[in-house]
């Protein structure tokens, strides 16, 4: 279980990006994280993997609490897929991009190769292994970016606007892919239709605060969404 308790994140200028947020996600659960621009969605995701430091509160995976001594372990158990795939694809070919994570966590070459092949095959993109990321379509880049995270064999996956830059066909394929992955997922998105397709639960952020936590009925409450700037 991924558990967040009383999480508060404050920028150096005093602005609170996240304020007293608490929730938990079970293994295998798909959760949509919605909110207007500036609501704190990306800040929350970055804090969950230690890119941003919380001013107060606790982040826990199982019995492991995020801290300086456990940061490496947490990042091996929680994978973040950025909004722009180019932020995760920077090596000469996709095999090397996907291998970057396992190597960074100390896997030998045999284990790294096994993980890379499993991640690519699992997403149906093993044919892209020798391709340059510069030569891929938006949908192929998105799947390759997901593969870089899957290769670390995380328990939970975090997605920041996963449908950004995708055409309708690639978006439909991504919906199928995410629905099939066994990891628990927290998906920050403005694409409410996509959230309905993939997720069974919704978290609504407003000005850094968690103002709603429930089922898909939140996505259908037009007046409530408009109040939140959506």
Short mmCIF file of C-alpha atoms in Angstrom, two decimals:
data_model
loop_
_atom_site.label_atom_id
_atom_site.label_comp_id
_atom_site.label_asym_id
_atom_site.label_seq_id
_atom_site.Cartn_x
_atom_site.Cartn_y
_atom_site.Cartn_z
CA UNK A 1 0.00 0.00 0.00
CA UNK A 2 1.10 3.56 -0.79
CA UNK A 3 0.13 5.80 2.10
CA UNK A 4 0.34 9.60 2.26
CA UNK A 5 -0.37 11.27 5.58
CA UNK A 6 -0.78 15.01 6.24
CA UNK A 7 1.54 15.90 3.35
CA UNK A 8 2.46 19.57 2.99
CA UNK A 9 4.87 21.01 0.41
CA UNK A 10 5.87 24.67 0.50
CA UNK A 11 8.01 26.45 -2.08
CA UNK A 12 10.83 28.77 -1.05
CA UNK A 13 8.64 31.81 -1.76
CA UNK A 14 6.13 30.60 0.82
CA UNK A 15 3.57 29.26 -1.68
CA UNK A 16 1.99 26.00 -0.56
CA UNK A 17 1.79 23.59 -3.46
CA UNK A 18 0.33 20.78 -1.33
CA UNK A 19 -1.46 21.29 1.95
CA UNK A 20 -2.33 18.59 4.50
CA UNK A 21 -3.10 15.88 1.93
CA UNK A 22 -3.81 12.34 3.12
CA UNK A 23 -4.85 9.25 1.15
CA UNK A 24 -3.75 5.70 0.40
CA UNK A 25 -3.66 3.52 -2.71
CA UNK A 26 -3.92 -0.26 -2.62
CA UNK A 27 -1.81 -2.58 -4.76
CA UNK A 28 -3.39 -2.85 -8.20
CA UNK A 29 -5.74 0.12 -7.69
CA UNK A 30 -6.08 2.69 -10.49
CA UNK A 31 -6.67 6.20 -9.17
CA UNK A 32 -7.25 9.39 -11.18
CA UNK A 33 -5.73 12.61 -9.80
CA UNK A 34 -7.59 15.59 -11.23
CA UNK A 35 -7.56 19.33 -10.71
CA UNK A 36 -7.13 22.60 -12.57
CA UNK A 37 -3.74 23.87 -13.70
CA UNK A 38 -1.83 24.88 -10.58
CA UNK A 39 -3.87 22.63 -8.29
CA UNK A 40 -0.72 20.75 -7.24
CA UNK A 41 -0.97 17.51 -9.21
CA UNK A 42 2.59 17.49 -10.57
CA UNK A 43 4.00 18.76 -7.27
CA UNK A 44 2.33 15.87 -5.49
CA UNK A 45 3.76 13.30 -7.90
CA UNK A 46 7.27 14.76 -7.62
CA UNK A 47 7.06 14.70 -3.83
CA UNK A 48 6.07 11.03 -3.81
CA UNK A 49 9.40 10.11 -5.41
CA UNK A 50 11.49 12.61 -3.44
CA UNK A 51 12.16 15.14 -6.22
CA UNK A 52 10.42 17.73 -4.06
CA UNK A 53 10.85 17.60 -0.30
CA UNK A 54 7.83 17.69 1.98
CA UNK A 55 7.75 20.26 4.75
CA UNK A 56 5.45 18.07 6.80
CA UNK A 57 3.83 14.67 6.61
CA UNK A 58 4.76 11.13 5.71
CA UNK A 59 5.00 9.02 2.55
CA UNK A 60 5.12 5.28 3.10
CA UNK A 61 5.33 2.24 0.82
CA UNK A 62 4.39 -0.79 2.84
CA UNK A 63 6.35 -0.25 6.03
CA UNK A 64 9.10 1.88 4.43
CA UNK A 65 8.91 5.62 5.08
CA UNK A 66 10.39 8.00 2.50
CA UNK A 67 13.52 9.70 3.79
CA UNK A 68 17.11 10.37 2.79
CA UNK A 69 18.19 6.84 3.75
CA UNK A 70 15.28 5.15 1.97
CA UNK A 71 15.05 7.34 -1.15
CA UNK A 72 16.77 4.81 -3.37
CA UNK A 73 14.47 2.00 -2.23
CA UNK A 74 11.35 4.14 -2.65
CA UNK A 75 12.35 5.08 -6.21
CA UNK A 76 12.80 1.41 -7.05
CA UNK A 77 9.29 0.70 -5.79
CA UNK A 78 7.48 3.76 -7.16
CA UNK A 79 8.05 4.74 -10.79
CA UNK A 80 7.18 8.13 -12.28
CA UNK A 81 6.34 8.58 -15.98
CA UNK A 82 6.76 12.24 -16.92
CA UNK A 83 4.35 14.23 -19.07
CA UNK A 84 6.91 14.63 -21.84
CA UNK A 85 8.46 11.31 -22.92
CA UNK A 86 11.56 13.16 -24.15
CA UNK A 87 12.44 13.76 -20.49
CA UNK A 88 12.95 10.00 -20.11
CA UNK A 89 14.33 9.09 -23.53
CA UNK A 90 17.84 10.45 -23.98
CA UNK A 91 20.02 7.49 -24.95
CA UNK A 92 21.01 6.43 -28.51
CA UNK A 93 18.35 3.72 -28.67
CA UNK A 94 15.38 2.44 -26.70
CA UNK A 95 17.18 -0.60 -25.29
CA UNK A 96 19.74 1.70 -23.65
CA UNK A 97 17.01 4.02 -22.37
CA UNK A 98 15.14 1.16 -20.72
CA UNK A 99 18.40 -0.31 -19.37
CA UNK A 100 19.34 2.97 -17.68
CA UNK A 101 17.15 2.39 -14.62
CA UNK A 102 18.14 -1.20 -13.80
CA UNK A 103 21.81 -0.34 -14.25
CA UNK A 104 21.40 2.63 -11.95
CA UNK A 105 19.95 0.35 -9.28
CA UNK A 106 22.94 -1.99 -9.55
CA UNK A 107 21.64 -4.80 -11.75
CA UNK A 108 24.27 -6.75 -13.65
CA UNK A 109 24.07 -6.94 -17.44
CA UNK A 110 22.28 -10.28 -17.51
CA UNK A 111 19.56 -9.06 -15.15
CA UNK A 112 19.39 -5.71 -16.94
CA UNK A 113 18.90 -7.42 -20.29
CA UNK A 114 16.17 -9.66 -18.83
CA UNK A 115 14.31 -6.67 -17.41
CA UNK A 116 14.59 -4.64 -20.60
CA UNK A 117 13.32 -7.46 -22.77
CA UNK A 118 10.45 -8.18 -20.36
CA UNK A 119 9.41 -4.50 -20.21
CA UNK A 120 9.49 -4.05 -23.98
CA UNK A 121 7.74 -7.35 -24.71
CA UNK A 122 5.10 -6.67 -22.07
CA UNK A 123 4.16 -3.45 -23.85
CA UNK A 124 4.41 -5.00 -27.31
CA UNK A 125 7.28 -2.75 -28.39
CA UNK A 126 10.24 -5.14 -28.41
CA UNK A 127 10.68 -4.24 -32.09
CA UNK A 128 11.68 -0.73 -31.00
CA UNK A 129 14.73 -1.87 -29.01
CA UNK A 130 17.31 -0.70 -31.55
CA UNK A 131 15.40 2.39 -32.68
CA UNK A 132 16.40 5.93 -31.82
CA UNK A 133 13.80 7.76 -29.71
CA UNK A 134 14.11 10.60 -32.20
CA UNK A 135 12.51 8.38 -34.84
CA UNK A 136 9.44 7.31 -32.86
CA UNK A 137 5.85 8.49 -32.99
CA UNK A 138 4.22 10.10 -29.97
CA UNK A 139 2.50 6.86 -29.01
CA UNK A 140 5.69 4.84 -29.37
CA UNK A 141 7.58 7.35 -27.24
CA UNK A 142 4.93 7.15 -24.53
CA UNK A 143 5.16 3.35 -24.37
CA UNK A 144 8.96 3.49 -24.38
CA UNK A 145 8.89 5.94 -21.48
CA UNK A 146 6.61 3.58 -19.57
CA UNK A 147 9.03 0.74 -20.31
CA UNK A 148 11.91 2.70 -18.73
CA UNK A 149 9.89 2.73 -15.53
CA UNK A 150 8.64 -0.86 -15.70
CA UNK A 151 12.22 -2.11 -16.01
CA UNK A 152 12.85 -1.12 -12.39
CA UNK A 153 9.96 -3.49 -11.46
CA UNK A 154 8.02 -0.97 -9.32
CA UNK A 155 5.00 -1.73 -7.18
CA UNK A 156 3.31 1.57 -8.01
CA UNK A 157 3.29 3.78 -11.11
CA UNK A 158 2.73 7.54 -11.21
CA UNK A 159 1.67 9.20 -14.47
CA UNK A 160 1.70 12.92 -15.25
CA UNK A 161 -0.76 13.68 -18.08
CA UNK A 162 -0.16 10.39 -19.93
CA UNK A 163 -2.42 11.27 -22.88
CA UNK A 164 -0.53 14.49 -23.69
CA UNK A 165 0.89 14.57 -27.24
CA UNK A 166 -1.14 11.50 -28.30
CA UNK A 167 -3.46 11.13 -31.28
CA UNK A 168 -6.80 9.29 -30.75
CA UNK A 169 -5.45 5.90 -31.80
CA UNK A 170 -2.43 6.09 -29.51
CA UNK A 171 -4.68 7.29 -26.69
CA UNK A 172 -6.96 4.27 -27.10
CA UNK A 173 -3.97 1.95 -27.08
CA UNK A 174 -2.62 3.60 -23.93
CA UNK A 175 -5.96 3.06 -22.21
CA UNK A 176 -5.73 -0.66 -22.92
CA UNK A 177 -2.08 -0.82 -21.81
CA UNK A 178 -2.59 0.98 -18.50
CA UNK A 179 -5.67 -1.07 -17.71
CA UNK A 180 -3.62 -4.25 -18.18
CA UNK A 181 -0.66 -3.33 -15.99
CA UNK A 182 -0.85 -4.94 -12.52
CA UNK A 183 0.78 -2.12 -10.56
CA UNK A 184 -1.18 0.35 -8.48
CA UNK A 185 -1.42 3.65 -10.37
CA UNK A 186 -1.92 7.32 -9.61
CA UNK A 187 -2.75 9.08 -12.87
CA UNK A 188 -2.71 12.89 -12.95
CA UNK A 189 -4.81 13.95 -15.92
CA UNK A 190 -7.06 16.59 -17.45
CA UNK A 191 -8.50 13.92 -19.76
CA UNK A 192 -11.60 13.03 -17.79
CA UNK A 193 -12.78 10.54 -20.40
CA UNK A 194 -9.51 8.67 -20.14
CA UNK A 195 -9.80 8.67 -16.35
CA UNK A 196 -13.23 7.09 -16.62
CA UNK A 197 -11.87 4.37 -18.91
CA UNK A 198 -8.87 3.42 -16.76
CA UNK A 199 -9.62 4.34 -13.15
CA UNK A 200 -12.11 3.22 -10.51
CA UNK A 201 -11.42 6.04 -8.04
CA UNK A 202 -10.91 9.80 -8.24
CA UNK A 203 -8.95 12.30 -6.14
CA UNK A 204 -9.77 15.98 -6.72
CA UNK A 205 -7.17 18.60 -5.81
CA UNK A 206 -8.03 22.26 -5.44
CA UNK A 207 -5.32 24.80 -4.59
CA UNK A 208 -3.16 22.07 -3.10
CA UNK A 209 -5.89 20.56 -0.96
CA UNK A 210 -7.61 17.21 -1.44
CA UNK A 211 -11.28 18.23 -1.63
CA UNK A 212 -12.83 14.98 -2.87
CA UNK A 213 -11.94 11.28 -2.76
CA UNK A 214 -14.45 8.90 -4.24
CA UNK A 215 -15.64 6.95 -7.21
CA UNK A 216 -16.15 7.92 -10.82
CA UNK A 217 -19.23 9.93 -9.86
CA UNK A 218 -16.82 12.80 -9.14
CA UNK A 219 -15.91 12.87 -12.85
CA UNK A 220 -19.60 13.19 -13.76
CA UNK A 221 -20.43 16.01 -11.33
CA UNK A 222 -20.18 18.91 -13.77
CA UNK A 223 -21.01 21.63 -11.28
CA UNK A 224 -18.43 20.35 -8.79
CA UNK A 225 -15.78 20.15 -11.48
CA UNK A 226 -16.55 23.69 -12.63
CA UNK A 227 -16.14 24.94 -9.05
CA UNK A 228 -12.68 23.36 -9.08
CA UNK A 229 -11.77 25.11 -12.33
CA UNK A 230 -12.25 22.10 -14.62
#
